[in-house]
Amino acid sequence: MASPPSAPFPLHPIAQAGLAVLMAVGLAAAALPRTAQAQQAAQAPAAAQRQFQVPPGPLAEALTAFAADAGVSISAPPALVQGKRTLGLQGRYAVGEGLERLLAGSDLQAQAAGPGSYVLRAVPEASRQGAAGPGGATLAEVRVVAEAERLAATEGTGAYTARASSTATGLALSLRETPQSVTVFTRQRMDDQGIVLQEDMVRQTTGLTFAQYGPTGGDTNFYFARGFQVKNFQVDGVNRLFSDYTGIFQTSDMAMFDRAEIVRGASGLMSGAGTPGATINLVRKRPTAEFQGSAKLTAGSWDFGRAEVDVSSPLNEAGSVRGRVVAVSQKRHSKVDYEEDKTSSLYGVVEVDLAPATLATVGFSAQDYDASGIGRSGRPLFYTDGTRTNWSRSASSGARWASTRRDYRSVFASLEHRLDNGWHLKAAYTRDQSSYDEIPGWTNEQPVDRATGAGAGLWAAWWAGRPKQDTLDFTAAGPFSLLGRQHDAAFGASFARTRNDSQARGRWSFAGWDSSIANLYTWDGNTPVQPDNPALGDSGTRERSSSAYGSIRLRPADALSVILGVRLTNWKHSDSYTDYATGETSGSRMAENGKLTPYAGVVLDLARDWSLYGSYTDIFQAQSAVDVNGRTLPPVLGRSYELGVKGELLDRRLQLSAAVYRLLQDNVAQAITGSYAPDGSQAYRAVQGAETRGFELEANGALTRDWNLYAGFARNLARDGQSQRLNPEIPRNTFKLFTTYRLAGLGRGLTVGGGARWQSGTWSDYSFLGLPGVSRAEQKSYAVADLMLQMPLTAQLTLSAHLYNVFDKKYQAISTSAYYGEARNLRVSLAMKF
């Protein structure tokens, strides 16, 4: 392993320019006047209720957030609040009531000092008996269970920002306190951009690339971050294994989720594997204390149709039992001839307050995905004379009999308890079961005769499986005192078991089956017919993981945080195959025991709104990729470094960040274009001495009461030990932008918005074709623009429209594939609240 150089973060000229832009945005934002929302709140009567999302943590920071949300001023001597903490505040409260709850247990009380102004005082000793509040009145019972999770919820806030996230460290920290690059994709932003599938969200996230080789749901579509495939997926913070078939998660419907927390970079502390790409944690919606319901109908181009229903309500008079149900049905055709898919999902959850400090949760989710007429990789990229083809975006590469079916079922239960000292304990069990049945049939990459259309053929295969995973997860997190200061700690243990049994079938070529296509110009997808592909044997995989972690945040000074953590992982993977013809059974085993993944981070507050951070972690990832001989590649090993600066401006409504990173790795899997393992799967080689470096810039939040903005730029350079570019089909540079503005004076508040996605050029090696003058296939840099409009018709009805790819840009979704990105298309929705 190469040692880190003395200067691991040379600042690229583009980075210097980007940092200058970021600072300019920050200065401009800081110069903006107090928002109209805050001004109106300061003048509103104290009895008016408003929504609060204040995370648990140091009392001084919580009071600052509360004052910003309430539009009031709160003053107190610094010594009065130093070292004190709060459980936070979430929900709708009058200012006085909310402030009282925020101060519960602090021995402090708030006294009105004028309109919109409060002063904190110590509670008199006599009033502390019996937990009396201001004026000697005993405080009402306060439910504090799962408060940290609720405070991080984004539904109903109307914001593009989140107060807290624990995906990176296990500690409920604000994004500015987290020493890694984190993007929280909120519910409001999903609705504004018309996000319905997880892959739609990935397209719009800084530093992430959706490598689309085929249609939605294709098992050869992958996510990439910082130059490497994203393999870490979580739901409510619980890891999903299925490392041999991550495509299951990419068709997740987003209607049942409150938000997605995306941690870029190595995340071994919480995921058990330090993959350097990213971790995507989808956080489910929770039941609400008050009844709320919504329904939404959407229609769009290519017969797109979607219906959503979301109902949440207390289930008893006391409100101690609450439930929620989300249901979705969607069907659509495609820009591609005879390609179509349909999805449905159902989510239900019930919460029960067993006691003021104890919460039980049970729930289930189900998602079905069916597609037909689907191709992969598009039609051939070259003619036999070496020139590029130029197919219509509607030209299908799939046989009509090609299909995909995926079902996903999950049941989960958890028990949470809040201790009087602020510690939160949680035990969770999850049972995931999936079923997939893939019958691919698509045109191969062989060049086509320009005159006759002959030369291409079909790839055909069939694979299926029913993976199951049982996960048991235990966590504990809370504050503690040391040397007169308050600190935080989190501990956890996880046990997961996965199995997948299936029948093995043939791939790519079959006795007596002619795969050739006589004339691709006139091909209608009906020939050749589906080959006879009987089961050849039984195959099975088993994967086990047990791990424990601990993380601690030390506060040696008010402006300094030091986060230290380590995860201990035991991992086993085995596969077996029994051949029907011979009766012989073969297999392989991989195991890693006692693997330690250390983590270290430092956060230094430069000012009230700005902080500087640095983090380090090891990289360890056992992998299932195989070489041309079918041998599994050894685990990926390496180190990850990151430095950055983060800011929270405009009363914490605008978040800014900039990061530089460097990764050193061995055994990185690099696909060998045109080469396959003995079982027909893609063959890889293990790259030694791989180095990745880059930087990311991001701005997210509200510039004014009516103006939301998201913008991000990422640059990534990945090279192997011989300084050759890794994964050249993934763009080095990407830019994402989306913004909305509410025109309060028009009707009931018309909202207009739009965005753009740009990426630099990519290429893929095609020298294996042996064509004259052909060494690679290229996709030049391109940009795609979108527009949106949202018009409230009544207090309950809202009409919205999204126009995607406004200028109808034609582009390859990835340079390896002639499957093109979406053409211009329109979706119109009518949403009702009840």
Short mmCIF file of C-alpha atoms in Angstrom, two decimals, residues 285-735:
data_model
loop_
_atom_site.label_atom_id
_atom_site.label_comp_id
_atom_site.label_asym_id
_atom_site.label_seq_id
_atom_site.Cartn_x
_atom_site.Cartn_y
_atom_site.Cartn_z
CA LYS A 285 -42.32 8.03 7.36
CA ARG A 286 -43.67 7.78 10.92
CA PRO A 287 -47.25 8.05 12.21
CA THR A 288 -48.33 11.54 13.22
CA ALA A 289 -49.93 12.68 16.47
CA GLU A 290 -52.81 14.29 14.56
CA PHE A 291 -54.90 13.01 11.66
CA GLN A 292 -53.61 13.85 8.21
CA GLY A 293 -54.32 12.41 4.80
CA SER A 294 -53.42 13.02 1.20
CA ALA A 295 -54.08 11.59 -2.25
CA LYS A 296 -52.31 12.30 -5.50
CA LEU A 297 -53.00 11.43 -9.13
CA THR A 298 -50.33 11.86 -11.82
CA ALA A 299 -50.54 11.46 -15.60
CA GLY A 300 -47.78 11.97 -18.12
CA SER A 301 -46.09 11.19 -21.41
CA TRP A 302 -45.94 7.62 -22.68
CA ASP A 303 -49.11 6.68 -20.78
CA PHE A 304 -47.58 7.37 -17.40
CA GLY A 305 -50.15 6.93 -14.64
CA ARG A 306 -49.66 6.97 -10.88
CA ALA A 307 -51.91 7.06 -7.81
CA GLU A 308 -50.79 7.64 -4.20
CA VAL A 309 -52.68 7.60 -0.92
CA ASP A 310 -51.14 8.48 2.47
CA VAL A 311 -53.19 8.42 5.70
CA SER A 312 -51.93 8.85 9.26
CA SER A 313 -54.00 9.05 12.43
CA PRO A 314 -54.17 8.39 16.17
CA LEU A 315 -55.91 5.04 16.72
CA ASN A 316 -57.25 5.72 20.21
CA GLU A 317 -58.64 8.73 22.06
CA ALA A 318 -55.49 9.29 24.10
CA GLY A 319 -53.30 9.28 20.98
CA SER A 320 -50.96 6.70 22.51
CA VAL A 321 -51.54 4.39 19.54
CA ARG A 322 -50.90 5.84 16.10
CA GLY A 323 -50.91 4.33 12.63
CA ARG A 324 -50.03 5.19 9.05
CA VAL A 325 -50.66 3.61 5.64
CA VAL A 326 -49.10 4.57 2.29
CA ALA A 327 -50.21 2.91 -0.96
CA VAL A 328 -48.96 3.49 -4.52
CA SER A 329 -49.84 2.11 -7.92
CA GLN A 330 -47.97 3.11 -11.08
CA LYS A 331 -47.91 2.03 -14.71
CA ARG A 332 -46.07 3.46 -17.68
CA HIS A 333 -44.83 2.79 -21.16
CA SER A 334 -41.54 4.18 -22.38
CA LYS A 335 -39.94 6.22 -25.09
CA VAL A 336 -38.62 2.82 -26.25
CA ASP A 337 -40.92 0.70 -28.41
CA TYR A 338 -43.00 -1.96 -26.54
CA GLU A 339 -41.10 -1.36 -23.28
CA GLU A 340 -43.34 -0.95 -20.23
CA ASP A 341 -43.38 -1.48 -16.48
CA LYS A 342 -45.76 -1.34 -13.56
CA THR A 343 -45.10 -1.00 -9.85
CA SER A 344 -47.12 -1.10 -6.67
CA SER A 345 -46.20 -0.59 -3.06
CA LEU A 346 -47.89 -0.74 0.33
CA TYR A 347 -46.53 0.46 3.66
CA GLY A 348 -48.11 0.28 7.09
CA VAL A 349 -46.78 1.12 10.53
CA VAL A 350 -48.19 1.34 14.06
CA GLU A 351 -46.61 3.03 17.08
CA VAL A 352 -47.66 2.35 20.68
CA ASP A 353 -46.60 4.43 23.68
CA LEU A 354 -46.19 1.70 26.28
CA ALA A 355 -45.14 4.39 28.75
CA PRO A 356 -44.09 8.05 28.51
CA ALA A 357 -40.53 6.90 27.87
CA THR A 358 -41.16 3.60 26.03
CA LEU A 359 -42.27 3.18 22.43
CA ALA A 360 -43.05 0.03 20.45
CA THR A 361 -43.25 0.05 16.65
CA VAL A 362 -44.38 -2.66 14.22
CA GLY A 363 -44.78 -2.37 10.49
CA PHE A 364 -44.49 -3.87 7.04
CA SER A 365 -43.75 -2.80 3.51
CA ALA A 366 -44.28 -4.48 0.16
CA GLN A 367 -43.16 -3.47 -3.31
CA ASP A 368 -43.78 -5.21 -6.64
CA TYR A 369 -42.09 -4.38 -9.93
CA ASP A 370 -42.89 -5.96 -13.31
CA ALA A 371 -41.46 -4.98 -16.69
CA SER A 372 -41.67 -6.43 -20.18
CA GLY A 373 -40.04 -5.85 -23.54
CA ILE A 374 -36.89 -4.57 -21.87
CA GLY A 375 -33.42 -4.43 -23.39
CA ARG A 376 -29.99 -3.83 -21.95
CA SER A 377 -27.14 -1.68 -23.24
CA GLY A 378 -29.06 -0.50 -26.28
CA ARG A 379 -28.33 -1.43 -29.89
CA PRO A 380 -24.79 -1.81 -31.31
CA LEU A 381 -22.72 1.39 -31.24
CA PHE A 382 -20.74 0.74 -34.46
CA TYR A 383 -21.13 -0.28 -38.08
CA THR A 384 -18.72 -2.82 -39.52
CA ASP A 385 -16.80 -0.01 -41.23
CA GLY A 386 -15.95 1.51 -37.81
CA THR A 387 -18.35 4.49 -37.95
CA ARG A 388 -20.90 5.18 -35.23
CA THR A 389 -24.52 4.18 -35.51
CA ASN A 390 -27.28 6.70 -34.76
CA TRP A 391 -30.41 4.87 -33.68
CA SER A 392 -33.67 6.53 -32.77
CA ARG A 393 -34.34 6.84 -29.04
CA SER A 394 -37.43 4.70 -29.56
CA ALA A 395 -35.50 1.83 -31.19
CA SER A 396 -35.65 -1.11 -28.80
CA SER A 397 -32.74 -3.41 -28.08
CA GLY A 398 -34.92 -5.89 -26.21
CA ALA A 399 -36.84 -8.94 -27.31
CA ARG A 400 -40.56 -8.74 -26.68
CA TRP A 401 -40.33 -11.79 -24.42
CA ALA A 402 -37.65 -10.21 -22.22
CA SER A 403 -39.03 -9.50 -18.76
CA THR A 404 -38.22 -8.65 -15.16
CA ARG A 405 -40.22 -9.38 -12.05
CA ARG A 406 -39.22 -8.30 -8.54
CA ASP A 407 -41.13 -8.51 -5.28
CA TYR A 408 -39.93 -7.13 -1.96
CA ARG A 409 -41.47 -7.78 1.46
CA SER A 410 -40.30 -6.45 4.80
CA VAL A 411 -41.64 -6.75 8.33
CA PHE A 412 -40.03 -4.86 11.18
CA ALA A 413 -40.47 -4.23 14.86
CA SER A 414 -38.63 -2.12 17.40
CA LEU A 415 -38.68 -1.23 21.06
CA GLU A 416 -37.26 2.09 22.27
CA HIS A 417 -36.74 3.51 25.72
CA ARG A 418 -35.50 6.90 26.90
CA LEU A 419 -33.65 7.02 30.20
CA ASP A 420 -33.87 9.96 32.57
CA ASN A 421 -30.22 10.82 31.87
CA GLY A 422 -30.95 11.43 28.17
CA TRP A 423 -29.79 8.05 26.87
CA HIS A 424 -31.85 6.42 24.17
CA LEU A 425 -31.96 2.61 23.85
CA LYS A 426 -33.37 0.77 20.86
CA ALA A 427 -33.71 -2.83 19.73
CA ALA A 428 -34.96 -3.57 16.21
CA TYR A 429 -35.71 -6.71 14.23
CA THR A 430 -36.23 -6.76 10.46
CA ARG A 431 -37.14 -9.61 8.13
CA ASP A 432 -36.60 -8.85 4.44
CA GLN A 433 -37.61 -11.22 1.68
CA SER A 434 -37.26 -10.62 -2.03
CA SER A 435 -38.01 -12.53 -5.16
CA TYR A 436 -36.57 -11.78 -8.57
CA ASP A 437 -37.09 -13.47 -11.89
CA GLU A 438 -35.10 -12.03 -14.80
CA ILE A 439 -35.40 -13.23 -18.41
CA PRO A 440 -33.11 -10.89 -20.33
CA GLY A 441 -32.91 -10.81 -24.10
CA TRP A 442 -31.09 -7.93 -25.77
CA THR A 443 -28.97 -7.12 -28.80
CA ASN A 444 -25.26 -7.77 -28.48
CA GLU A 445 -22.51 -5.26 -29.21
CA GLN A 446 -21.47 -6.83 -32.53
CA PRO A 447 -21.20 -4.24 -35.33
CA VAL A 448 -23.90 -4.02 -37.97
CA ASP A 449 -23.52 -3.93 -41.74
CA ARG A 450 -24.52 -0.42 -42.81
CA ALA A 451 -26.24 -1.63 -46.00
CA THR A 452 -28.04 -4.80 -44.88
CA GLY A 453 -28.49 -4.34 -41.11
CA ALA A 454 -27.03 -7.80 -40.54
CA GLY A 455 -24.40 -8.80 -37.96
CA ALA A 456 -26.08 -8.35 -34.60
CA GLY A 457 -27.63 -11.06 -32.46
CA LEU A 458 -29.29 -11.54 -29.11
CA TRP A 459 -27.88 -12.24 -25.70
CA ALA A 460 -30.28 -14.40 -23.72
CA ALA A 461 -30.32 -15.80 -20.18
CA TRP A 462 -32.54 -16.52 -17.20
CA TRP A 463 -31.84 -16.10 -13.52
CA ALA A 464 -34.02 -16.02 -10.47
CA GLY A 465 -33.68 -16.05 -6.72
CA ARG A 466 -35.44 -15.54 -3.39
CA PRO A 467 -33.00 -13.86 -1.01
CA LYS A 468 -34.02 -13.54 2.63
CA GLN A 469 -32.39 -11.51 5.37
CA ASP A 470 -32.95 -11.45 9.12
CA THR A 471 -31.39 -8.55 11.01
CA LEU A 472 -31.24 -7.84 14.73
CA ASP A 473 -29.95 -4.41 15.66
CA PHE A 474 -29.19 -2.87 19.06
CA THR A 475 -28.23 0.77 19.64
CA ALA A 476 -27.63 3.03 22.61
CA ALA A 477 -26.81 6.72 22.42
CA GLY A 478 -26.73 9.63 24.80
CA PRO A 479 -24.73 12.25 26.69
CA PHE A 480 -22.24 11.84 29.53
CA SER A 481 -20.14 14.16 31.69
CA LEU A 482 -16.37 14.11 31.92
CA LEU A 483 -14.03 16.69 33.46
CA GLY A 484 -16.87 19.12 33.88
CA ARG A 485 -18.02 19.01 30.24
CA GLN A 486 -20.81 17.29 28.33
CA HIS A 487 -19.94 14.70 25.68
CA ASP A 488 -21.85 12.17 23.54
CA ALA A 489 -21.47 8.48 22.83
CA ALA A 490 -23.18 5.80 20.75
CA PHE A 491 -22.84 2.03 20.78
CA GLY A 492 -24.41 -0.67 18.70
CA ALA A 493 -24.37 -4.28 17.62
CA SER A 494 -25.87 -5.90 14.55
CA PHE A 495 -26.45 -9.51 13.52
CA ALA A 496 -27.58 -10.33 10.00
CA ARG A 497 -28.18 -13.58 8.12
CA THR A 498 -28.90 -13.80 4.41
CA ARG A 499 -29.65 -16.77 2.16
CA ASN A 500 -30.51 -17.02 -1.50
CA ASP A 501 -31.51 -20.30 -3.18
CA SER A 502 -32.20 -20.60 -6.87
CA GLN A 503 -31.98 -22.82 -9.90
CA ALA A 504 -29.09 -22.16 -12.27
CA ARG A 505 -29.84 -21.89 -15.97
CA GLY A 506 -27.83 -21.30 -19.11
CA ARG A 507 -26.58 -17.93 -20.33
CA TRP A 508 -25.81 -16.33 -23.70
CA SER A 509 -25.71 -19.35 -26.04
CA PHE A 510 -27.85 -22.51 -26.29
CA ALA A 511 -27.72 -25.69 -28.33
CA GLY A 512 -29.93 -25.49 -31.41
CA TRP A 513 -30.75 -21.82 -30.88
CA ASP A 514 -29.82 -19.28 -33.55
CA SER A 515 -29.27 -15.90 -31.87
CA SER A 516 -28.73 -13.91 -35.07
CA ILE A 517 -30.94 -10.99 -36.18
CA ALA A 518 -31.31 -10.96 -39.95
CA ASN A 519 -31.87 -7.22 -40.35
CA LEU A 520 -31.71 -4.89 -37.34
CA TYR A 521 -33.30 -2.08 -39.38
CA THR A 522 -36.59 -3.99 -39.68
CA TRP A 523 -36.35 -6.03 -36.47
CA ASP A 524 -39.56 -6.00 -34.37
CA GLY A 525 -38.34 -7.91 -31.30
CA ASN A 526 -40.22 -11.13 -32.10
CA THR A 527 -37.21 -13.07 -33.40
CA PRO A 528 -35.30 -15.03 -32.42
CA VAL A 529 -37.81 -16.66 -30.11
CA GLN A 530 -36.99 -17.27 -26.46
CA PRO A 531 -34.55 -20.18 -26.20
CA ASP A 532 -35.33 -23.35 -24.32
CA ASN A 533 -33.45 -22.84 -21.05
CA PRO A 534 -34.07 -25.65 -18.55
CA ALA A 535 -32.64 -25.63 -15.05
CA LEU A 536 -29.10 -27.05 -14.95
CA GLY A 537 -28.54 -27.19 -11.20
CA ASP A 538 -29.20 -25.75 -7.79
CA SER A 539 -27.21 -22.79 -6.54
CA GLY A 540 -27.22 -21.14 -3.17
CA THR A 541 -25.46 -18.40 -1.27
CA ARG A 542 -25.18 -17.75 2.45
CA GLU A 543 -23.96 -14.55 4.01
CA ARG A 544 -23.52 -13.81 7.71
CA SER A 545 -22.42 -10.67 9.40
CA SER A 546 -22.02 -9.80 13.07
CA SER A 547 -20.54 -6.53 14.15
CA ALA A 548 -20.32 -4.09 17.00
CA TYR A 549 -19.35 -0.44 17.00
CA GLY A 550 -18.73 2.40 19.35
CA SER A 551 -18.37 6.11 18.69
CA ILE A 552 -17.71 8.96 21.05
CA ARG A 553 -17.79 12.72 20.61
CA LEU A 554 -15.54 14.54 23.04
CA ARG A 555 -15.95 18.28 23.59
CA PRO A 556 -12.62 19.45 25.06
CA ALA A 557 -13.70 23.02 24.28
CA ASP A 558 -16.91 24.73 23.16
CA ALA A 559 -15.50 25.19 19.66
CA LEU A 560 -13.87 21.76 19.29
CA SER A 561 -15.32 18.27 18.83
CA VAL A 562 -13.30 15.08 18.47
CA ILE A 563 -15.15 12.00 17.21
CA LEU A 564 -13.50 8.61 17.60
CA GLY A 565 -14.99 5.28 16.66
CA VAL A 566 -14.27 1.70 15.73
CA ARG A 567 -16.28 -1.19 14.32
CA LEU A 568 -15.47 -4.87 14.76
CA THR A 569 -16.82 -7.05 11.96
CA ASN A 570 -17.09 -10.79 11.41
CA TRP A 571 -18.25 -11.73 7.93
CA LYS A 572 -18.78 -15.03 6.14
CA HIS A 573 -19.92 -15.75 2.61
CA SER A 574 -20.35 -19.13 0.98
CA ASP A 575 -21.83 -20.34 -2.27
CA SER A 576 -22.57 -23.79 -3.61
CA TYR A 577 -23.66 -25.34 -6.88
CA THR A 578 -25.07 -28.81 -7.52
CA ASP A 579 -24.97 -29.92 -11.15
CA TYR A 580 -28.05 -31.95 -12.17
CA ALA A 581 -26.16 -33.76 -14.91
CA THR A 582 -23.29 -35.05 -12.76
CA GLY A 583 -24.71 -34.80 -9.27
CA GLU A 584 -21.49 -33.11 -8.16
CA THR A 585 -21.52 -30.21 -5.71
CA SER A 586 -18.92 -27.47 -5.72
CA GLY A 587 -18.60 -24.20 -3.89
CA SER A 588 -16.41 -21.61 -2.26
CA ARG A 589 -16.12 -19.84 1.06
CA MET A 590 -14.87 -16.42 2.11
CA ALA A 591 -14.54 -15.11 5.64
CA GLU A 592 -13.16 -12.13 7.51
CA ASN A 593 -13.07 -12.34 11.29
CA GLY A 594 -12.18 -9.68 13.80
CA LYS A 595 -11.80 -6.98 11.16
CA LEU A 596 -11.39 -3.59 12.83
CA THR A 597 -12.47 -0.44 11.01
CA PRO A 598 -11.28 2.69 12.84
CA TYR A 599 -12.78 6.14 12.42
CA ALA A 600 -11.56 9.55 13.52
CA GLY A 601 -13.00 13.00 12.96
CA VAL A 602 -12.36 16.52 14.19
CA VAL A 603 -14.73 19.49 13.93
CA LEU A 604 -13.51 23.01 14.77
CA ASP A 605 -15.99 25.88 14.95
CA LEU A 606 -14.44 28.83 13.11
CA ALA A 607 -17.36 31.11 13.96
CA ARG A 608 -20.97 30.81 15.05
CA ASP A 609 -22.03 29.59 11.60
CA TRP A 610 -18.88 27.97 10.17
CA SER A 611 -16.83 24.90 11.02
CA LEU A 612 -13.75 23.15 9.66
CA TYR A 613 -13.53 19.35 9.76
CA GLY A 614 -11.29 16.42 8.93
CA SER A 615 -11.90 12.66 9.04
CA TYR A 616 -10.09 9.39 8.45
CA THR A 617 -11.20 5.78 8.16
CA ASP A 618 -9.94 2.46 6.87
CA ILE A 619 -11.50 0.82 3.84
CA PHE A 620 -12.45 -2.85 3.93
CA GLN A 621 -14.93 -4.50 1.59
CA ALA A 622 -15.26 -8.19 0.85
CA GLN A 623 -16.48 -8.52 -2.72
CA SER A 624 -18.23 -11.05 -4.91
CA ALA A 625 -16.71 -9.97 -8.24
CA VAL A 626 -14.87 -12.74 -10.11
CA ASP A 627 -12.05 -12.87 -12.66
CA VAL A 628 -12.04 -14.56 -16.06
CA ASN A 629 -11.34 -17.91 -14.34
CA GLY A 630 -14.26 -17.54 -11.96
CA ARG A 631 -12.12 -16.85 -8.89
CA THR A 632 -13.47 -14.32 -6.40
CA LEU A 633 -11.38 -11.19 -6.06
CA PRO A 634 -9.77 -10.52 -2.65
CA PRO A 635 -11.31 -7.87 -0.36
CA VAL A 636 -10.77 -4.20 -1.12
CA LEU A 637 -8.35 -2.62 1.37
CA GLY A 638 -7.35 0.99 1.78
CA ARG A 639 -7.58 4.31 3.58
CA SER A 640 -9.81 7.35 3.21
CA TYR A 641 -9.05 10.99 4.10
CA GLU A 642 -11.40 13.95 3.94
CA LEU A 643 -11.13 17.66 4.80
CA GLY A 644 -13.89 20.19 4.53
CA VAL A 645 -15.70 23.32 5.67
CA LYS A 646 -19.41 23.67 6.44
CA GLY A 647 -21.65 26.62 7.13
CA GLU A 648 -25.19 27.20 8.36
CA LEU A 649 -26.53 30.64 7.49
CA LEU A 650 -29.80 32.56 7.56
CA ASP A 651 -30.98 31.11 10.86
CA ARG A 652 -29.68 27.66 9.83
CA ARG A 653 -31.98 27.56 6.80
CA LEU A 654 -29.10 27.53 4.32
CA GLN A 655 -26.35 24.90 4.48
CA LEU A 656 -23.05 25.23 2.61
CA SER A 657 -20.22 22.72 2.37
CA ALA A 658 -16.96 22.11 0.55
CA ALA A 659 -14.83 18.97 0.83
CA VAL A 660 -11.64 17.52 -0.58
CA TYR A 661 -10.87 13.82 -0.27
CA ARG A 662 -8.25 11.20 -1.08
CA LEU A 663 -8.62 7.41 -1.21
CA LEU A 664 -5.89 4.78 -1.43
CA GLN A 665 -7.00 1.26 -2.34
CA ASP A 666 -5.85 -2.19 -3.39
CA ASN A 667 -7.87 -4.97 -5.06
CA VAL A 668 -10.35 -2.58 -6.68
CA ALA A 669 -12.60 -4.45 -9.15
CA GLN A 670 -12.23 -3.11 -12.69
CA ALA A 671 -14.60 -4.55 -15.34
CA ILE A 672 -12.84 -6.12 -18.33
CA THR A 673 -14.93 -4.99 -21.30
CA GLY A 674 -15.99 -7.91 -23.49
CA SER A 675 -14.72 -10.58 -21.07
CA TYR A 676 -16.84 -12.97 -19.03
CA ALA A 677 -16.38 -15.50 -16.24
CA PRO A 678 -17.13 -19.20 -16.87
CA ASP A 679 -20.69 -18.74 -15.57
CA GLY A 680 -21.30 -15.95 -18.08
CA SER A 681 -21.13 -13.07 -15.61
CA GLN A 682 -18.97 -9.99 -16.12
CA ALA A 683 -15.26 -10.61 -15.51
CA TYR A 684 -13.15 -8.22 -13.42
CA ARG A 685 -9.52 -7.65 -12.58
CA ALA A 686 -8.13 -6.58 -9.22
CA VAL A 687 -6.41 -3.19 -9.52
CA GLN A 688 -3.51 -2.49 -7.16
CA GLY A 689 -2.41 0.93 -5.96
CA ALA A 690 -5.62 2.68 -6.96
CA GLU A 691 -5.84 6.32 -5.97
CA THR A 692 -8.89 8.55 -6.03
CA ARG A 693 -9.03 12.21 -5.22
CA GLY A 694 -11.49 14.98 -5.76
CA PHE A 695 -13.62 17.70 -4.27
CA GLU A 696 -17.30 18.54 -3.81
CA LEU A 697 -19.20 21.80 -3.32
CA GLU A 698 -22.80 22.00 -2.16
CA ALA A 699 -25.36 24.67 -1.24
CA ASN A 700 -28.77 23.66 0.04
CA GLY A 701 -31.66 25.46 1.70
CA ALA A 702 -33.71 28.66 1.72
CA LEU A 703 -32.30 32.00 0.59
CA THR A 704 -35.55 33.75 1.57
CA ARG A 705 -38.91 32.66 2.89
CA ASP A 706 -40.07 31.86 -0.66
CA TRP A 707 -36.83 30.85 -2.40
CA ASN A 708 -35.34 27.34 -2.08
CA LEU A 709 -32.07 26.34 -3.74
CA TYR A 710 -30.00 23.21 -4.20
CA ALA A 711 -26.69 23.28 -6.08
CA GLY A 712 -23.73 20.94 -6.10
CA PHE A 713 -20.54 20.41 -8.08
CA ALA A 714 -18.27 17.35 -7.84
CA ARG A 715 -14.95 16.48 -9.45
CA ASN A 716 -13.40 13.02 -9.11
CA LEU A 717 -10.15 11.58 -10.49
CA ALA A 718 -9.61 7.83 -10.16
CA ARG A 719 -6.43 6.09 -11.37
CA ASP A 720 -4.84 2.68 -10.96
CA GLY A 721 -1.24 1.97 -9.96
CA GLN A 722 -0.08 2.74 -13.53
CA SER A 723 -1.89 6.10 -13.53
CA GLN A 724 -4.53 4.77 -15.93
CA ARG A 725 -8.06 6.08 -15.51
CA LEU A 726 -10.46 3.83 -13.61
CA ASN A 727 -14.11 3.53 -14.68
CA PRO A 728 -13.83 6.04 -17.56
CA GLU A 729 -17.54 5.57 -18.28
CA ILE A 730 -18.27 7.53 -15.08
CA PRO A 731 -18.00 11.34 -15.53
CA ARG A 732 -15.21 13.16 -13.73
CA ASN A 733 -17.23 16.34 -13.28
CA THR A 734 -20.91 16.75 -12.49
CA PHE A 735 -23.11 19.71 -11.62
#
